[in-house]
Amino acid sequence: MDVIYSDECALHYPPYEITRGQIKKYAESPARFLAIKTSLQSQPNTFHMIPLKQHNMDDYTIQQGLHEVHDSDYIEFLKTIYQDWVAAGGPSDAAIAETFVHPNLVGPLDPDHYKKIASNNVRGKLGLYNFDLSVAYTQDTWTSVYAAAQVAVAAADRLKSKQSHAVYALCRPPGHHATCNAAGGYCFINNTAVATRYLQHGDSNTKVLILDVDYHHGNGTQDIFYDDPSVMYISLHGYPGYPYFTGSSEEQGRGDGHGYNINLPLDPSTTTDHSYLAQLHKVLEDPKVIEFDPDYVVCSLGLDTWHEDPVAGMQGIQDMNTYDKIGYTIKQYAGSRPVLFVQEGGCHVESLGELVSRVLKGFLQE
């Protein structure tokens, strides 16, 4: 299997985050990227490692992909917020939000009005374009964020150009919590969404099924495609839990997109290896999922379902063979369709490389 990566993904490393009422060491660390890369590099007969620079994607194509998913002002914010923060006298270690745009704060005000006000102050900008305290900005954040998006698009391009049938995009930071105009949950650019739009570019009839197996609900991916019948989004996730406001089975899409959003909320205290796989099989065998008949399958590959994960974890998922079976189940559903794996969460560094390897090798199993 081809693996696209960029070492620039390891540069983003804020000194801390604020979660659960505590200042903590940043959990979404470069060690995640390095653990996965090292594991896959050690298996050259199975994984073909391709540095991003060898794929030769032009900057215009990447920028076009970003703007098909994210608002232009949000992208500009991501590019410039650290420099703006330092210029305004903020500490150089990291920029982090301290207030947020709660609906009851802005009330009936027009969004353009309060965005104009917020743009006058760097702290206002942070509150406008972030929704939690897990995201922090350093001088290297945009470099890593942009590299991750490039990796996702390059991987999608190998599928679209038929150079590969299955590709793994080793993205970091992850992306499925990022909405079209807000960062959160360690996510800045929604790599999965950008790759999906790239696969669809030039053909309005192209259909994509996104399967999100990260422990957390991909609120950003859901939001981006909620009205879109050309993208079916399926998420299996711990519930109730982060991001706390989304992820129920009642969220089924809107307008033309109704019925194309499927959430499977799972109790993390009772979900086991067997029950998780049963739910995965059940949803992929659902007649409406089969009838959707996508042209591509994209997997948001989070490994934080593992019971030892320090940020999440399903307590009953304790058999690593489960991850081989997840990969094989995706293969069974995909059939002859091209498949893109995009790295999302997972913070148990000691097992992360093996878990990723198992999913991908499970998919490659004959």
Coordinates of C-alpha atoms in Angstrom, one line a residue:
M1 CA 0.0 0.0 0.0
D2 CA 1.2 3.5 -0.8
V3 CA 1.8 5.8 2.2
I4 CA 2.0 9.6 1.6
Y5 CA 3.6 11.6 4.3
S6 CA 5.5 14.8 5.0
D7 CA 8.0 15.3 7.9
E8 CA 6.6 18.9 8.2
C9 CA 3.6 17.3 9.9
A10 CA 5.8 16.8 12.9
L11 CA 6.6 20.5 13.4
H12 CA 3.4 21.6 15.1
Y13 CA 3.9 21.1 18.8
P14 CA 2.3 23.6 21.2
P15 CA 3.7 23.5 24.8
Y16 CA 0.3 22.8 26.4
E17 CA -3.4 22.5 26.1
I18 CA -6.2 23.2 28.5
T19 CA -8.6 20.3 28.9
R20 CA -10.8 19.0 31.7
G21 CA -10.0 22.1 33.8
Q22 CA -6.2 21.5 33.7
I23 CA -3.2 22.8 31.9
K24 CA -1.6 19.7 30.3
K25 CA 1.2 18.7 28.0
Y26 CA -0.2 18.7 24.4
A27 CA -1.5 15.2 23.8
E28 CA -1.6 15.4 20.0
S29 CA 2.2 15.4 19.8
P30 CA 4.7 14.7 17.0
A31 CA 5.4 11.4 18.6
R32 CA 2.1 10.1 17.1
F33 CA 3.3 10.9 13.6
L34 CA 6.8 9.4 14.3
A35 CA 5.4 6.2 15.8
I36 CA 3.2 5.5 12.8
K37 CA 5.9 6.4 10.3
T38 CA 8.5 4.3 12.0
S39 CA 6.2 1.3 12.2
L40 CA 5.3 1.4 8.5
Q41 CA 8.8 2.1 7.4
S42 CA 9.9 -1.1 9.1
Q43 CA 7.7 -3.1 6.7
P44 CA 8.9 -2.2 3.2
N45 CA 7.4 -5.2 1.6
T46 CA 4.0 -4.1 2.6
F47 CA 4.1 -0.3 2.7
H48 CA 5.6 1.9 0.0
M49 CA 6.6 5.2 1.7
I50 CA 6.2 8.2 -0.6
P51 CA 7.4 11.6 0.7
L52 CA 5.0 14.4 -0.3
K53 CA 7.7 16.2 -2.3
Q54 CA 7.9 13.2 -4.6
H55 CA 4.2 13.4 -5.6
N56 CA 4.6 16.9 -7.1
M57 CA 1.2 18.5 -6.4
D58 CA 1.0 22.1 -7.4
D59 CA 0.1 24.7 -4.8
Y60 CA -2.9 26.0 -6.8
T61 CA -4.6 22.6 -6.7
I62 CA -4.1 22.4 -2.9
Q63 CA -5.4 25.9 -2.3
Q64 CA -8.4 25.2 -4.5
G65 CA -9.2 22.2 -2.4
L66 CA -8.9 24.2 0.8
H67 CA -11.3 26.8 -0.5
E68 CA -13.9 24.2 -1.6
V69 CA -14.2 23.2 2.1
H70 CA -13.2 26.1 4.3
D71 CA -14.2 29.8 4.3
S72 CA -11.5 32.1 2.9
D73 CA -11.4 34.3 6.0
Y74 CA -10.8 31.2 8.1
I75 CA -7.9 30.0 6.0
E76 CA -6.4 33.5 6.2
F77 CA -6.8 33.3 10.0
L78 CA -4.9 30.0 10.2
K79 CA -2.1 31.4 8.2
T80 CA -1.6 34.6 10.1
I81 CA -2.9 34.2 13.7
Y82 CA 0.4 33.4 15.3
Q83 CA 2.2 36.4 13.8
D84 CA -0.8 38.6 14.7
W85 CA -0.7 37.2 18.3
V86 CA 3.0 38.0 18.8
A87 CA 2.7 41.4 17.2
A88 CA -0.1 42.2 19.7
G89 CA 2.2 41.3 22.6
G90 CA 1.1 37.8 23.2
P91 CA 3.6 35.2 24.6
S92 CA 5.6 33.6 21.8
D93 CA 5.1 30.0 23.0
A94 CA 1.5 29.7 21.8
A95 CA -1.6 31.6 20.9
I96 CA -4.8 30.2 22.5
A97 CA -8.4 31.4 22.7
E98 CA -9.9 32.6 25.9
T99 CA -13.5 33.5 24.8
F100 CA -15.8 32.0 22.2
V101 CA -18.8 33.0 20.0
H102 CA -21.6 31.5 22.0
P103 CA -25.0 31.9 20.2
N104 CA -26.4 33.7 23.2
L105 CA -23.6 36.2 23.2
V106 CA -24.1 37.5 19.7
G107 CA -27.9 36.9 19.7
P108 CA -29.7 38.4 16.6
L109 CA -26.5 40.1 15.3
D110 CA -25.6 39.5 11.7
P111 CA -22.5 37.3 11.5
D112 CA -20.7 39.8 9.2
H113 CA -21.2 42.4 11.9
Y114 CA -19.7 40.5 14.8
K115 CA -16.9 39.1 12.6
K116 CA -16.0 42.7 11.7
I117 CA -15.9 43.6 15.4
A118 CA -13.8 40.5 16.3
S119 CA -11.3 41.2 13.5
N120 CA -10.2 44.3 15.4
N121 CA -8.6 42.3 18.2
V122 CA -6.4 39.2 18.0
R123 CA -8.2 37.6 21.0
G124 CA -11.5 38.3 19.2
K125 CA -10.2 36.4 16.2
L126 CA -9.2 33.4 18.3
G127 CA -12.7 33.3 19.8
L128 CA -14.3 33.6 16.4
Y129 CA -12.4 30.8 14.7
N130 CA -12.0 28.3 17.5
F131 CA -14.5 26.3 19.6
D132 CA -12.3 24.8 22.4
L133 CA -9.0 25.1 24.3
S134 CA -7.3 22.0 22.8
V135 CA -6.0 24.0 19.8
A136 CA -3.0 26.2 20.2
Y137 CA -1.0 28.0 17.5
T138 CA 2.8 28.2 17.3
Q139 CA 5.1 29.5 14.6
D140 CA 5.1 26.1 13.0
T141 CA 1.3 25.3 13.2
W142 CA 0.4 26.5 9.7
T143 CA 3.3 24.7 8.1
S144 CA 2.1 21.4 9.6
V145 CA -1.6 22.1 9.0
Y146 CA -0.9 22.9 5.3
A147 CA 1.4 19.9 4.9
A148 CA -1.3 17.6 6.3
A149 CA -3.8 18.9 3.8
Q150 CA -1.3 18.5 1.0
V151 CA -0.7 14.9 2.1
A152 CA -4.5 14.2 2.0
V153 CA -4.9 15.7 -1.5
A154 CA -1.8 13.9 -2.8
A155 CA -3.1 10.6 -1.6
A156 CA -6.5 11.3 -3.1
D157 CA -4.8 12.2 -6.4
R158 CA -3.1 8.8 -6.5
L159 CA -6.5 7.2 -6.4
K160 CA -8.1 9.6 -8.9
S161 CA -5.3 9.2 -11.4
K162 CA -5.4 5.4 -10.9
Q163 CA -1.8 5.2 -9.8
S164 CA -3.0 3.3 -6.7
H165 CA -6.1 1.4 -5.6
A166 CA -5.7 2.1 -1.9
V167 CA -3.6 4.8 -0.2
Y168 CA -2.9 5.8 3.4
A169 CA -2.5 9.6 4.1
L170 CA -0.4 10.0 7.2
C171 CA -1.8 13.4 8.2
R172 CA -1.0 15.4 11.3
P173 CA -2.7 17.4 12.7
P174 CA -5.9 15.4 12.3
G175 CA -8.9 17.1 10.8
H176 CA -12.4 15.6 11.4
H177 CA -13.4 18.1 14.1
A178 CA -12.6 21.1 12.0
T179 CA -15.7 22.8 10.5
C180 CA -15.7 25.1 7.5
N181 CA -14.8 28.1 9.7
A182 CA -13.6 26.8 13.1
A183 CA -10.8 24.8 14.7
G184 CA -11.2 22.4 17.7
G185 CA -10.3 19.0 18.9
Y186 CA -6.7 19.3 17.8
C187 CA -8.1 19.9 14.2
F188 CA -7.5 22.9 12.0
I189 CA -8.1 21.8 8.3
N190 CA -10.5 19.0 7.7
N191 CA -8.2 16.8 5.7
T192 CA -10.8 14.1 5.0
A193 CA -13.3 16.7 3.6
V194 CA -10.6 18.4 1.5
A195 CA -9.6 15.0 0.0
T196 CA -13.2 14.1 -0.6
R197 CA -13.9 17.3 -2.5
Y198 CA -10.7 16.7 -4.6
L199 CA -12.0 13.3 -5.5
Q200 CA -15.3 14.9 -6.7
H201 CA -13.7 17.8 -8.5
G202 CA -14.7 18.0 -12.1
D203 CA -17.5 15.4 -11.9
S204 CA -20.6 16.4 -10.0
N205 CA -21.9 12.8 -10.2
T206 CA -19.0 11.4 -8.1
K207 CA -20.2 9.9 -4.8
V208 CA -18.0 9.3 -1.8
L209 CA -18.7 7.3 1.4
I210 CA -16.8 8.5 4.4
L211 CA -16.5 6.0 7.2
D212 CA -15.3 7.6 10.5
V213 CA -13.9 5.0 13.0
D214 CA -12.3 7.6 15.3
Y215 CA -13.5 7.3 18.9
H216 CA -14.9 10.9 18.7
H217 CA -17.7 12.1 16.6
G218 CA -16.5 13.9 13.5
N219 CA -18.7 17.0 14.0
G220 CA -16.7 18.9 11.4
T221 CA -17.1 16.4 8.6
Q222 CA -20.8 16.0 9.4
D223 CA -21.3 19.7 9.3
I224 CA -19.5 20.2 6.0
F225 CA -21.6 17.5 4.2
Y226 CA -24.8 17.7 6.1
D227 CA -26.8 19.0 3.1
D228 CA -25.0 17.0 0.5
P229 CA -26.5 13.8 -1.0
S230 CA -23.3 13.1 -2.9
V231 CA -21.4 12.2 0.3
M232 CA -22.6 9.7 2.8
Y233 CA -21.1 10.1 6.2
I234 CA -21.0 7.3 8.7
S235 CA -19.6 7.7 12.2
L236 CA -19.1 5.1 15.0
H237 CA -18.1 6.9 18.2
G238 CA -18.2 7.0 22.0
Y239 CA -21.3 8.7 23.2
P240 CA -22.1 10.9 25.1
G241 CA -18.7 12.6 24.9
Y242 CA -16.6 15.1 23.1
P243 CA -17.5 17.3 21.2
Y244 CA -20.6 17.1 23.6
F245 CA -23.1 18.8 21.3
T246 CA -23.2 16.4 18.3
G247 CA -23.2 12.7 17.4
S248 CA -26.8 11.5 18.2
S249 CA -28.5 9.1 15.9
E250 CA -31.2 11.7 15.3
E251 CA -28.7 13.7 13.2
Q252 CA -29.5 12.3 9.7
G253 CA -28.7 15.2 7.4
R254 CA -30.8 18.1 6.1
G255 CA -32.6 19.0 2.9
D256 CA -31.3 17.0 0.0
G257 CA -28.7 15.5 2.4
H258 CA -31.3 13.9 4.7
G259 CA -30.6 10.2 5.1
Y260 CA -27.0 10.5 4.1
N261 CA -25.7 11.1 7.6
I262 CA -25.5 8.1 9.9
N263 CA -24.3 8.2 13.5
L264 CA -23.8 5.1 15.6
P265 CA -23.3 6.3 19.2
L266 CA -21.7 3.6 21.3
D267 CA -21.4 3.4 25.1
P268 CA -17.6 3.4 25.8
S269 CA -18.1 1.5 29.1
T270 CA -19.9 -1.4 27.5
T271 CA -18.6 -1.6 23.9
T272 CA -16.4 -4.6 23.3
D273 CA -14.3 -5.9 20.4
H274 CA -17.2 -8.1 19.4
S275 CA -20.0 -5.5 19.7
Y276 CA -18.0 -2.9 17.9
L277 CA -17.3 -5.1 14.9
A278 CA -21.0 -6.2 14.9
Q279 CA -22.1 -2.5 14.6
L280 CA -19.6 -1.9 11.9
H281 CA -20.8 -4.9 9.9
K282 CA -24.4 -4.0 10.5
V283 CA -24.1 -0.4 9.2
L284 CA -22.1 -1.4 6.1
E285 CA -24.7 -4.1 5.3
D286 CA -27.6 -1.6 5.6
P287 CA -29.5 -1.6 2.3
K288 CA -29.3 2.2 2.1
V289 CA -25.5 2.1 2.5
I290 CA -25.2 -0.6 -0.1
E291 CA -27.6 1.2 -2.5
F292 CA -25.6 4.4 -2.1
D293 CA -23.0 2.7 -4.3
P294 CA -20.1 5.2 -3.9
D295 CA -17.3 5.7 -6.4
Y296 CA -14.8 6.1 -3.6
V297 CA -14.5 5.1 0.1
V298 CA -12.7 7.4 2.5
C299 CA -11.9 6.2 6.0
S300 CA -11.3 8.7 8.8
L301 CA -8.9 6.4 10.6
G302 CA -8.8 7.2 14.3
L303 CA -7.2 4.6 16.6
D304 CA -8.3 6.1 19.9
T305 CA -10.9 3.4 20.4
W306 CA -8.1 1.3 21.9
H307 CA -8.8 0.9 25.6
E308 CA -5.4 2.3 26.7
D309 CA -5.8 5.6 24.8
P310 CA -5.2 8.4 27.3
V311 CA -7.7 10.8 25.7
A312 CA -10.5 8.4 24.9
G313 CA -10.8 4.6 24.6
M314 CA -13.6 2.0 24.5
Q315 CA -13.0 0.0 27.7
G316 CA -14.0 -3.3 26.0
I317 CA -11.8 -3.0 22.9
Q318 CA -8.7 -4.9 24.1
D319 CA -7.9 -7.3 21.3
M320 CA -5.5 -5.9 18.6
N321 CA -6.9 -8.4 16.2
T322 CA -10.0 -6.2 16.1
Y323 CA -8.1 -3.7 14.1
D324 CA -7.2 -6.3 11.4
K325 CA -10.9 -7.1 11.2
I326 CA -11.8 -3.4 10.9
G327 CA -9.5 -3.2 7.9
Y328 CA -10.9 -6.4 6.3
T329 CA -14.5 -5.3 6.9
I330 CA -13.8 -2.1 5.0
K331 CA -12.2 -4.1 2.2
Q332 CA -15.3 -6.3 2.0
Y333 CA -17.6 -3.3 1.7
A334 CA -15.4 -1.4 -0.7
G335 CA -15.0 -4.3 -3.1
S336 CA -13.4 -2.9 -6.3
R337 CA -13.8 0.7 -5.2
P338 CA -10.7 2.8 -4.5
V339 CA -10.1 3.4 -0.8
L340 CA -8.4 6.3 1.0
F341 CA -7.3 6.1 4.6
V342 CA -6.8 9.5 6.3
Q343 CA -5.2 9.5 9.7
E344 CA -7.3 11.1 12.5
G345 CA -6.9 10.6 16.3
G346 CA -5.2 8.1 18.6
C347 CA -2.8 9.2 21.4
H348 CA -1.5 5.9 22.9
V349 CA 1.9 6.3 21.2
E350 CA 3.2 2.9 22.4
S351 CA 0.5 1.0 20.4
L352 CA -0.3 3.5 17.6
G353 CA 2.0 2.2 15.0
E354 CA 0.9 -1.3 15.4
L355 CA -2.8 -0.4 15.4
V356 CA -2.5 1.6 12.1
S357 CA -0.4 -1.2 10.6
R358 CA -3.1 -3.8 11.6
V359 CA -5.9 -1.9 10.0
L360 CA -4.1 -1.4 6.8
K361 CA -2.8 -5.0 6.6
G362 CA -6.3 -6.2 7.4
F363 CA -7.5 -4.3 4.4
L364 CA -4.8 -5.8 2.2
Q365 CA -5.7 -9.3 3.4
E366 CA -6.9 -11.6 0.6

